Amino acid sequence: MSFRYPVLLVAAHGTQHPGSVPGGMFCAQLQRLLPGFDIRLAFLRNAPTVGNVLQSVSQEPGLDVLLFPLFFARSSIVSDELPALTSRAGLEPNRLLPSASYLPGFVNMLANRVITRLASGGNSRGDGEKTAVFLVSHGQKRETCSSPEMCELRNSVAQVLTHHEIHNVQLDGQPSLADWRDLTNCRKALFVPLFAGDGLHCRQDIPDGIDVRPDEIANILAPVGTWQELSSLLVDHLHRCHAHSVAEGGLPRSAVEWGADHVTA
């Protein structure tokens, strides 16, 4: 099956903070990589809602729709809510793509970005002191420990890096970002925000939670959802698994580029 008018709908959580568009940069990057696609962004908790957009595009003749969850944890949203919305819109189950952290190459992408940043000297005093790496997720207040998926991600990244000072922390829930010092003896740290965009959480809440002291060095990567590499991973996944149906959408043969870290303003 092939089609001439492919729609790729990116589903993000949403935010109540004005001016923040989680997933906006990701969609802009996708549109450059997939000029033949209609890239759309919708939210679970804000307008336009994923359900409304799915219902709308599924009723337009000649359109074929793929749904990508821009999520980094396999919560009930990913495992239950999005499949239900996809089914309600009359789409086949295979139109729901893997969520961000389940894209092939995601672990290597994280590891390569961390390696690049550490090698750049941004965390180096020149004294050989080790750097602790923290994967920062949102979490939920009721959580008393990291989810199995976050622990698996941490272990996978640590295996690739052969770096044992890697920890999971959360804005809400435990282990808390604010308690990062309790997890390590290192006073040099690199924080990796597993977030869709550079909104208030990444610009204010994460720096406030770290609360770096004069005797510490703390660097924060741009949120993973803004990385060019992530959009490239999705394009390569589409090429491998959906090339028969997206050939007319202008997929490049390969899009992955391991770039330097983006700077969050």
mmCIF file of N, CA and C in Angstrom, residues 7 9 11 40-43 48-67 81-92:
data_model
loop_
_atom_site.group_PDB
_atom_site.id
_atom_site.type_symbol
_atom_site.label_atom_id
_atom_site.label_comp_id
_atom_site.label_asym_id
_atom_site.label_seq_id
_atom_site.Cartn_x
_atom_site.Cartn_y
_atom_site.Cartn_z
ATOM 1 N N VAL A 7 0.151 11.694 6.708
ATOM 2 C CA VAL A 7 0.075 12.545 7.887
ATOM 3 C C VAL A 7 0.816 11.846 9.022
ATOM 4 N N LEU A 9 1.291 12.346 12.868
ATOM 5 C CA LEU A 9 0.806 13.080 14.037
ATOM 6 C C LEU A 9 1.700 12.765 15.232
ATOM 7 N N ALA A 11 2.278 13.008 19.136
ATOM 8 C CA ALA A 11 1.490 13.160 20.354
ATOM 9 C C ALA A 11 2.406 13.489 21.528
ATOM 10 N N ARG A 40 1.944 17.008 12.038
ATOM 11 C CA ARG A 40 1.037 17.716 12.942
ATOM 12 C C ARG A 40 1.386 17.378 14.388
ATOM 13 N N LEU A 41 1.059 18.289 15.284
ATOM 14 C CA LEU A 41 1.337 18.133 16.709
ATOM 15 C C LEU A 41 0.032 18.243 17.483
ATOM 16 N N ALA A 42 -0.198 17.295 18.391
ATOM 17 C CA ALA A 42 -1.391 17.328 19.240
ATOM 18 C C ALA A 42 -1.007 16.864 20.639
ATOM 19 N N PHE A 43 -1.911 17.100 21.590
ATOM 20 C CA PHE A 43 -1.583 16.883 22.994
ATOM 21 C C PHE A 43 -2.631 16.016 23.675
ATOM 22 N N PRO A 48 -4.599 21.465 20.472
ATOM 23 C CA PRO A 48 -5.551 20.481 19.938
ATOM 24 C C PRO A 48 -5.284 19.106 20.534
ATOM 25 N N THR A 49 -6.338 18.381 20.857
ATOM 26 C CA THR A 49 -6.178 17.087 21.489
ATOM 27 C C THR A 49 -5.896 16.011 20.453
ATOM 28 N N VAL A 50 -5.184 14.986 20.886
ATOM 29 C CA VAL A 50 -4.851 13.865 20.001
ATOM 30 C C VAL A 50 -6.118 13.219 19.464
ATOM 31 N N GLY A 51 -7.113 13.009 20.336
ATOM 32 C CA GLY A 51 -8.351 12.352 19.915
ATOM 33 C C GLY A 51 -9.072 13.124 18.830
ATOM 34 N N ASN A 52 -9.172 14.445 19.002
ATOM 35 C CA ASN A 52 -9.880 15.258 18.016
ATOM 36 C C ASN A 52 -9.150 15.281 16.672
ATOM 37 N N VAL A 53 -7.819 15.414 16.716
ATOM 38 C CA VAL A 53 -7.063 15.460 15.473
ATOM 39 C C VAL A 53 -7.129 14.113 14.761
ATOM 40 N N LEU A 54 -7.028 13.022 15.519
ATOM 41 C CA LEU A 54 -7.124 11.690 14.908
ATOM 42 C C LEU A 54 -8.473 11.497 14.227
ATOM 43 N N GLN A 55 -9.537 11.877 14.914
ATOM 44 C CA GLN A 55 -10.866 11.730 14.333
ATOM 45 C C GLN A 55 -10.995 12.553 13.059
ATOM 46 N N SER A 56 -10.413 13.749 13.066
ATOM 47 C CA SER A 56 -10.515 14.627 11.912
ATOM 48 C C SER A 56 -9.760 14.080 10.710
ATOM 49 N N VAL A 57 -8.502 13.718 10.903
ATOM 50 C CA VAL A 57 -7.694 13.279 9.755
ATOM 51 C C VAL A 57 -8.115 11.905 9.262
ATOM 52 N N SER A 58 -8.630 11.058 10.165
ATOM 53 C CA SER A 58 -9.030 9.718 9.726
ATOM 54 C C SER A 58 -10.268 9.751 8.837
ATOM 55 N N GLN A 59 -10.999 10.856 8.874
ATOM 56 C CA GLN A 59 -12.204 10.984 8.055
ATOM 57 C C GLN A 59 -11.945 11.680 6.726
ATOM 58 N N GLU A 60 -10.732 12.191 6.538
ATOM 59 C CA GLU A 60 -10.420 12.867 5.281
ATOM 60 C C GLU A 60 -10.012 11.837 4.239
ATOM 61 N N PRO A 61 -10.650 11.830 3.093
ATOM 62 C CA PRO A 61 -10.333 10.840 2.062
ATOM 63 C C PRO A 61 -8.925 11.038 1.511
ATOM 64 N N GLY A 62 -8.262 9.909 1.265
ATOM 65 C CA GLY A 62 -6.941 9.958 0.660
ATOM 66 C C GLY A 62 -5.796 10.131 1.637
ATOM 67 N N LEU A 63 -6.093 10.339 2.923
ATOM 68 C CA LEU A 63 -5.044 10.501 3.915
ATOM 69 C C LEU A 63 -4.723 9.166 4.567
ATOM 70 N N ASP A 64 -3.469 8.972 4.862
ATOM 71 C CA ASP A 64 -3.058 7.835 5.671
ATOM 72 C C ASP A 64 -2.284 8.398 6.856
ATOM 73 N N VAL A 65 -2.506 7.850 8.029
ATOM 74 C CA VAL A 65 -2.059 8.495 9.262
ATOM 75 C C VAL A 65 -1.144 7.575 10.048
ATOM 76 N N LEU A 66 -0.052 8.148 10.552
ATOM 77 C CA LEU A 66 0.822 7.493 11.506
ATOM 78 C C LEU A 66 0.848 8.347 12.769
ATOM 79 N N LEU A 67 0.871 7.690 13.936
ATOM 80 C CA LEU A 67 0.865 8.393 15.218
ATOM 81 C C LEU A 67 2.144 8.062 15.980
ATOM 82 N N GLU A 81 -3.936 4.594 26.734
ATOM 83 C CA GLU A 81 -4.708 5.731 26.226
ATOM 84 C C GLU A 81 -4.529 5.937 24.722
ATOM 85 N N LEU A 82 -3.286 5.962 24.260
ATOM 86 C CA LEU A 82 -3.055 6.190 22.837
ATOM 87 C C LEU A 82 -3.560 5.034 21.962
ATOM 88 N N PRO A 83 -3.351 3.764 22.356
ATOM 89 C CA PRO A 83 -3.942 2.682 21.554
ATOM 90 C C PRO A 83 -5.472 2.785 21.477
ATOM 91 N N ALA A 84 -6.111 3.192 22.574
ATOM 92 C CA ALA A 84 -7.570 3.333 22.554
ATOM 93 C C ALA A 84 -7.997 4.446 21.601
ATOM 94 N N LEU A 85 -7.293 5.550 21.591
ATOM 95 C CA LEU A 85 -7.619 6.644 20.684
ATOM 96 C C LEU A 85 -7.392 6.244 19.233
ATOM 97 N N THR A 86 -6.334 5.482 18.991
ATOM 98 C CA THR A 86 -6.051 5.014 17.637
ATOM 99 C C THR A 86 -7.158 4.100 17.145
ATOM 100 N N SER A 87 -7.591 3.185 18.007
ATOM 101 C CA SER A 87 -8.659 2.255 17.642
ATOM 102 C C SER A 87 -9.968 2.997 17.403
ATOM 103 N N ARG A 88 -10.267 3.979 18.255
ATOM 104 C CA ARG A 88 -11.509 4.736 18.133
ATOM 105 C C ARG A 88 -11.570 5.504 16.811
ATOM 106 N N ALA A 89 -10.385 5.899 16.317
ATOM 107 C CA ALA A 89 -10.342 6.619 15.049
ATOM 108 C C ALA A 89 -10.370 5.679 13.847
ATOM 109 N N GLY A 90 -10.417 4.373 14.106
ATOM 110 C CA GLY A 90 -10.500 3.405 13.026
ATOM 111 C C GLY A 90 -9.181 3.106 12.349
ATOM 112 N N LEU A 91 -8.064 3.411 13.028
ATOM 113 C CA LEU A 91 -6.751 3.151 12.454
ATOM 114 C C LEU A 91 -6.256 1.773 12.846
ATOM 115 N N GLU A 92 -5.480 1.160 11.983
ATOM 116 C CA GLU A 92 -4.886 -0.136 12.283
ATOM 117 C C GLU A 92 -3.851 0.019 13.391
#
